[in-house]
Coordinates of C-alpha atoms and ligand atoms in Angstrom, one line a residue:
M922 CA 49.6 -61.6 113.6
N923 CA 52.5 -63.7 112.3
F924 CA 51.4 -66.4 110.2
N925 CA 54.9 -67.3 109.3
S926 CA 55.7 -68.8 112.8
L927 CA 53.2 -71.1 112.3
T928 CA 53.8 -72.5 108.7
T929 CA 54.6 -76.2 108.7
N930 CA 54.0 -77.1 105.2
E931 CA 53.5 -75.5 101.6
T932 CA 49.6 -75.6 101.7
Q933 CA 50.2 -73.3 104.6
K934 CA 52.6 -71.1 102.9
D935 CA 50.6 -70.5 100.4
L936 CA 47.9 -69.1 102.4
I937 CA 50.3 -66.9 104.2
S938 CA 51.3 -65.5 100.9
I939 CA 47.5 -64.8 100.1
A940 CA 46.7 -63.7 103.6
E941 CA 49.3 -60.9 103.1
K942 CA 47.7 -60.0 100.0
S943 CA 44.0 -59.5 101.7
E944 CA 45.5 -56.4 103.4
N945 CA 46.5 -54.8 100.1
S946 CA 43.1 -55.0 98.2
A947 CA 44.7 -56.5 95.3
H948 CA 43.2 -58.4 92.8
W949 CA 42.0 -61.6 93.4
S950 CA 42.4 -64.6 91.0
V951 CA 39.7 -66.9 90.8
S952 CA 42.5 -69.5 91.2
E953 CA 43.7 -67.9 94.4
I954 CA 40.4 -68.3 95.9
L955 CA 39.6 -71.4 94.6
S956 CA 42.9 -72.3 96.6
L957 CA 41.6 -70.7 99.7
L958 CA 38.2 -72.9 99.1
D959 CA 40.7 -76.2 98.6
A960 CA 43.0 -75.7 101.8
P961 CA 42.6 -77.9 105.1
F962 CA 39.4 -76.7 106.8
N963 CA 41.4 -75.7 109.7
D964 CA 43.9 -73.7 108.1
L965 CA 41.2 -71.9 106.4
M966 CA 39.6 -71.0 109.7
Y967 CA 42.3 -70.1 111.2
R968 CA 43.4 -67.6 108.4
A969 CA 39.5 -66.4 108.5
Q970 CA 39.9 -65.3 112.2
C971 CA 43.1 -63.8 111.8
V972 CA 41.8 -61.2 109.4
H973 CA 38.3 -60.7 111.1
R974 CA 40.4 -59.9 114.2
Q975 CA 42.4 -57.5 112.6
Y976 CA 39.9 -55.3 111.0
H977 CA 36.5 -56.6 113.3
D978 CA 35.3 -56.6 117.0
A979 CA 36.0 -60.4 117.3
N980 CA 32.6 -61.0 118.9
G981 CA 30.2 -58.4 117.5
V982 CA 27.0 -59.2 115.0
Q983 CA 25.3 -56.2 113.1
L984 CA 21.9 -57.0 113.2
S985 CA 19.7 -56.2 110.0
T986 CA 16.3 -56.1 109.4
L987 CA 14.6 -57.0 106.2
I988 CA 10.9 -56.1 105.1
S989 CA 9.3 -56.9 101.9
V990 CA 7.5 -53.3 100.7
K991 CA 6.4 -54.9 97.8
T992 CA 5.8 -58.8 97.6
G993 CA 5.2 -60.9 94.5
G994 CA 4.2 -60.4 90.8
C995 CA 7.9 -59.7 89.7
P996 CA 8.6 -60.0 85.9
E997 CA 12.2 -61.1 86.1
D998 CA 12.9 -65.3 86.0
C999 CA 15.5 -65.5 89.2
G1000 CA 15.3 -69.4 89.5
Y1001 CA 15.5 -69.4 93.4
C1002 CA 12.8 -66.6 94.0
P1003 CA 9.4 -67.1 94.6
Q1004 CA 8.6 -64.1 94.1
A1005 CA 9.0 -64.2 90.1
A1006 CA 5.3 -64.2 88.6
R1007 CA 6.0 -66.9 86.4
Y1008 CA 6.3 -69.6 89.0
H1009 CA 3.6 -71.1 91.0
T1010 CA 5.0 -70.6 94.2
G1011 CA 1.8 -69.4 96.4
V1012 CA 3.2 -65.9 96.5
D1013 CA 0.7 -63.6 95.6
N1014 CA 1.2 -60.3 94.1
Q1015 CA 0.7 -57.6 96.9
D1016 CA 0.4 -53.5 96.7
M1017 CA 3.1 -51.5 98.3
L1018 CA 3.2 -51.2 101.6
A1019 CA 1.8 -48.1 103.7
L1020 CA 4.3 -45.7 104.7
D1021 CA 3.2 -46.2 108.3
D1022 CA 3.0 -49.9 108.1
V1023 CA 6.7 -49.3 107.2
V1024 CA 7.7 -47.1 109.7
S1025 CA 5.6 -48.7 112.5
A1026 CA 7.9 -52.0 111.6
A1027 CA 10.8 -50.2 111.3
A1028 CA 10.5 -48.8 115.0
A1029 CA 9.8 -52.4 116.0
A1030 CA 12.3 -53.7 114.8
K1031 CA 15.0 -51.0 116.5
A1032 CA 13.4 -51.5 119.8
K1033 CA 14.5 -55.1 119.1
G1034 CA 18.0 -54.5 118.7
A1035 CA 18.3 -54.1 115.0
S1036 CA 20.1 -51.4 113.4
R1037 CA 19.8 -51.6 110.0
F1038 CA 16.1 -51.6 108.3
C1039 CA 16.1 -53.0 105.0
M1040 CA 13.4 -52.7 102.3
G1041 CA 13.1 -54.9 99.4
A1042 CA 10.4 -54.7 96.7
A1043 CA 10.2 -57.3 93.9
W1044 CA 10.7 -54.9 90.7
R1045 CA 12.8 -55.4 87.5
G1046 CA 13.3 -51.7 88.6
P1047 CA 11.4 -48.8 90.3
K1048 CA 9.3 -46.5 88.2
Q1049 CA 9.0 -42.7 89.2
R1050 CA 6.0 -43.2 91.3
D1051 CA 7.5 -45.9 93.0
M1052 CA 10.4 -44.0 93.4
D1053 CA 8.4 -41.2 94.8
K1054 CA 7.2 -43.6 97.8
M1055 CA 10.3 -45.0 98.4
T1056 CA 12.1 -41.6 98.8
E1057 CA 9.4 -40.8 101.5
M1058 CA 9.8 -44.4 103.3
V1059 CA 13.7 -43.8 103.6
R1060 CA 13.2 -40.1 105.0
A1061 CA 10.8 -41.7 107.5
V1062 CA 12.8 -44.8 108.7
K1063 CA 16.3 -42.7 108.8
A1064 CA 14.4 -40.3 111.1
L1065 CA 14.2 -43.4 113.3
G1066 CA 18.0 -42.8 113.8
M1067 CA 18.4 -46.3 111.8
E1068 CA 20.8 -47.0 108.9
T1069 CA 18.5 -47.7 105.8
C1070 CA 19.0 -49.6 103.0
A1071 CA 17.0 -50.5 100.2
T1072 CA 16.8 -53.5 97.4
L1073 CA 14.7 -52.6 94.4
G1074 CA 16.0 -54.2 91.7
M1075 CA 18.1 -52.3 88.5
L1076 CA 18.2 -48.9 88.8
K1077 CA 17.9 -46.2 86.1
P1078 CA 20.7 -43.1 85.6
G1079 CA 19.6 -40.6 88.4
Q1080 CA 17.6 -43.2 90.8
A1081 CA 20.1 -43.8 92.8
Q1082 CA 21.1 -40.4 93.4
Q1083 CA 17.1 -39.8 94.3
L1084 CA 17.9 -42.5 97.1
G1085 CA 20.5 -41.3 98.3
E1086 CA 19.4 -37.7 99.1
A1087 CA 16.8 -39.4 100.9
G1088 CA 19.1 -40.5 103.4
L1089 CA 19.9 -44.1 101.9
D1090 CA 22.8 -45.7 103.5
Y1091 CA 22.9 -48.7 101.6
Y1092 CA 22.0 -50.4 98.5
N1093 CA 21.6 -54.0 98.2
H1094 CA 22.2 -55.3 94.4
N1095 CA 23.3 -59.2 94.3
L1096 CA 25.9 -60.5 91.7
D1097 CA 24.2 -63.8 92.9
T1098 CA 26.7 -66.1 91.3
A1099 CA 29.6 -66.7 89.1
P1100 CA 29.3 -65.1 85.2
E1101 CA 29.9 -68.4 83.9
F1102 CA 26.8 -70.1 85.8
Y1103 CA 24.6 -66.8 85.8
E1104 CA 22.6 -67.4 83.1
E1105 CA 21.4 -70.6 84.4
I1106 CA 19.7 -69.2 87.0
I1107 CA 18.4 -65.6 85.4
T1108 CA 18.4 -64.8 81.8
T1109 CA 15.8 -61.6 81.9
R1110 CA 18.5 -59.5 83.3
H1111 CA 22.4 -59.5 82.4
Y1112 CA 25.4 -60.0 84.5
Q1113 CA 26.4 -56.3 83.5
D1114 CA 23.0 -55.0 84.0
R1115 CA 24.1 -55.7 87.8
L1116 CA 27.4 -54.2 87.4
N1117 CA 25.8 -51.1 86.0
T1118 CA 23.2 -50.7 88.7
L1119 CA 26.3 -51.2 91.3
Q1120 CA 28.4 -48.6 89.3
E1121 CA 25.2 -46.3 89.6
V1122 CA 25.2 -46.9 93.5
R1123 CA 28.8 -46.2 93.9
N1124 CA 28.7 -43.1 91.8
A1125 CA 25.8 -41.6 94.4
G1126 CA 27.8 -42.0 97.6
I1127 CA 25.6 -44.9 98.8
N1128 CA 27.4 -47.8 100.4
V1129 CA 27.5 -51.1 98.4
C1130 CA 25.6 -54.2 100.1
C1131 CA 26.4 -56.9 97.2
G1132 CA 26.7 -60.9 97.6
G1133 CA 25.6 -64.0 96.4
I1134 CA 24.0 -67.4 96.8
V1135 CA 25.3 -70.9 97.0
G1136 CA 23.7 -74.2 96.7
M1137 CA 21.8 -73.4 93.2
G1138 CA 24.3 -76.4 92.0
E1139 CA 27.2 -74.2 91.1
T1140 CA 30.7 -75.9 91.5
R1141 CA 33.3 -75.0 94.1
Q1142 CA 35.1 -72.8 90.9
S1143 CA 31.4 -70.9 90.3
R1144 CA 31.7 -70.1 94.2
A1145 CA 35.4 -68.9 93.9
G1146 CA 34.3 -66.9 91.2
L1147 CA 31.3 -65.5 92.5
I1148 CA 33.9 -64.5 95.6
A1149 CA 36.4 -62.9 92.7
Q1150 CA 33.6 -60.7 91.3
L1151 CA 32.8 -59.4 94.8
A1152 CA 36.3 -58.9 96.1
N1153 CA 37.8 -57.4 92.6
L1154 CA 34.9 -54.3 92.4
N1155 CA 36.7 -51.4 93.1
P1156 CA 36.4 -50.9 95.8
Y1157 CA 34.7 -54.1 97.0
P1158 CA 31.1 -53.6 98.6
E1159 CA 31.1 -52.8 102.2
S1160 CA 28.5 -55.3 103.4
V1161 CA 28.4 -59.0 101.5
P1162 CA 25.4 -61.0 102.3
I1163 CA 26.3 -64.5 101.8
N1164 CA 22.8 -66.3 101.0
H1165 CA 22.1 -70.2 101.1
L1166 CA 19.8 -70.7 98.7
V1167 CA 16.1 -71.8 100.5
Q1168 CA 14.7 -74.2 97.9
V1169 CA 10.9 -72.9 97.4
E1170 CA 8.5 -75.6 95.7
G1171 CA 7.8 -74.2 92.3
T1172 CA 10.9 -72.9 91.5
P1173 CA 13.2 -74.2 88.9
L1174 CA 15.7 -74.6 91.6
Y1175 CA 13.6 -76.4 93.8
G1176 CA 15.0 -80.0 94.3
T1177 CA 18.5 -79.1 93.5
A1178 CA 21.4 -81.2 95.6
A1179 CA 21.9 -79.6 98.9
L1180 CA 25.3 -78.4 99.2
D1181 CA 27.8 -79.6 102.1
P1182 CA 27.1 -77.4 105.0
L1183 CA 30.8 -76.9 105.5
E1184 CA 31.1 -75.8 101.7
F1185 CA 28.6 -72.6 103.0
V1186 CA 31.2 -72.0 105.6
R1187 CA 34.0 -72.1 103.3
T1188 CA 32.5 -69.5 101.2
I1189 CA 32.3 -67.4 104.4
A1190 CA 35.9 -67.8 105.1
A1191 CA 36.7 -66.9 101.4
A1192 CA 34.5 -63.8 101.3
R1193 CA 35.9 -62.5 104.7
I1194 CA 39.7 -62.9 103.8
T1195 CA 39.3 -61.3 100.0
M1196 CA 37.3 -58.4 101.8
P1197 CA 38.5 -58.3 105.2
K1198 CA 36.7 -54.7 106.0
A1199 CA 33.4 -55.9 105.0
M1200 CA 30.5 -56.5 107.1
V1201 CA 29.6 -60.5 105.8
R1202 CA 26.2 -61.7 106.6
L1203 CA 25.1 -64.7 107.6
S1204 CA 21.5 -64.5 105.1
A1205 CA 19.0 -66.3 103.6
G1206 CA 18.9 -69.9 104.5
R1207 CA 19.9 -69.8 108.1
Q1208 CA 16.2 -71.3 109.0
E1209 CA 17.7 -74.5 107.8
M1210 CA 21.3 -74.2 109.5
S1211 CA 21.9 -75.9 112.7
E1212 CA 22.9 -73.7 115.4
A1213 CA 26.8 -75.6 115.0
V1214 CA 26.7 -74.5 111.2
Q1215 CA 25.7 -70.8 112.3
A1216 CA 28.8 -71.0 114.9
L1217 CA 31.4 -71.9 112.8
C1218 CA 29.9 -69.2 110.0
F1219 CA 30.6 -66.7 112.9
L1220 CA 33.8 -68.3 112.9
A1221 CA 34.9 -67.8 109.4
G1222 CA 34.1 -64.4 109.6
A1223 CA 30.6 -63.7 109.3
N1224 CA 29.5 -60.6 111.6
S1225 CA 26.0 -59.4 110.0
I1226 CA 22.7 -61.3 110.2
F1227 CA 19.3 -61.0 109.2
Y1228 CA 17.5 -60.4 112.5
G1229 CA 13.6 -60.8 112.6
D1230 CA 10.9 -63.5 111.4
K1231 CA 11.1 -63.6 108.2
L1232 CA 12.9 -62.2 105.2
L1233 CA 11.1 -61.3 101.7
T1234 CA 8.8 -64.0 102.0
T1235 CA 11.0 -67.1 103.6
G1236 CA 11.2 -67.7 107.1
N1237 CA 14.1 -67.1 109.6
P1238 CA 14.8 -67.8 113.0
E1239 CA 12.7 -66.1 115.5
T1240 CA 14.5 -63.1 117.3
D1241 CA 14.3 -65.0 120.5
R1242 CA 15.7 -68.1 119.0
D1243 CA 18.8 -65.8 117.8
R1244 CA 19.1 -64.1 120.7
A1245 CA 19.9 -67.0 122.9
L1246 CA 22.1 -68.4 120.2
L1247 CA 24.0 -64.9 120.3
D1248 CA 24.1 -65.6 124.5
K1249 CA 25.1 -69.1 124.1
L1250 CA 28.4 -68.1 121.8
G1251 CA 29.0 -64.8 123.7
L1252 CA 28.3 -62.5 120.6
H1253 CA 26.8 -59.2 121.4
A1254 CA 24.7 -56.8 118.8
L1255 CA 26.7 -54.1 117.1
Ligands
SF4_1374 S1 15.0 -62.1 93.0 FE1 14.2 -59.9 92.9 S2 14.6 -59.7 90.7 FE2 14.6 -61.8 90.6 S3 12.5 -62.7 90.5 FE3 12.8 -62.5 92.7 S4 12.0 -60.4 93.2 FE4 12.3 -60.3 91.0

């Protein structure tokens, strides 16, 4: 795609030089990403589409199903999370699911068209007895012919390797937000702890799924800072979930001023442009989004969704509604 043929003003010229950069996996400064987020909306969408079409099936969407294998009672203090034991959100502490229940849920998700099955647990990090059960689950889901993903919190040295040996394809661990805003949201673990876990995952040869949450009261600059952190991981994540805060009563972030939906779309576009080969996942918060906003997110380069009636504890559009939306937009499952 020749961007030069389309230049009419300085803004577009700036966008072009940034577009060319995305092909070289260069270092992204926060100000460069901010200039993407500041760009005229049409220019930004056009850029994102050009990058998207260069690297991906333009009308393909990957479907991932998420299940909570251990819900509630988490000792951490993530300000958005209904599973933190310290907040009164009505989410009870439940025991770990039995292996058979997880396998049945994975088989049902596969039958409905999901290609990846993600297992989440509300832990600071897994203990060894948890690892024994998790590796069993990973092996069993993998045996169904699905891609496997897990999100279990911080990993100690050696744990990623155990998961990898069991057949784990992806490990999810989000950076959540920009470093300068992070302590407003979480105090029980540090940004560097997250980076360390991501490095453990990389070292074990497991694909990295890492993104963040927007709509937590952060500035556009902080959204740029989050995208810069993700894009500058070396290599950048294979899978980048962009979540919109789901406000749950009882969590500290309940009542945060709502984010303009177009800011969310812009964030997706910036993720697409700066991490061209990644699967950008439209994640939590989709239930509260109109079909039009979701369509704009796909146009901005999102090519993966969580698919299933429930996320870890919050709602998600029903699979039938999702199928209808994909059909309406002429999108197909990858
Ligand atoms: S986001 Fe994860 S680590 Fe944070 S409180 Fe919730 S379950 Fe615990």
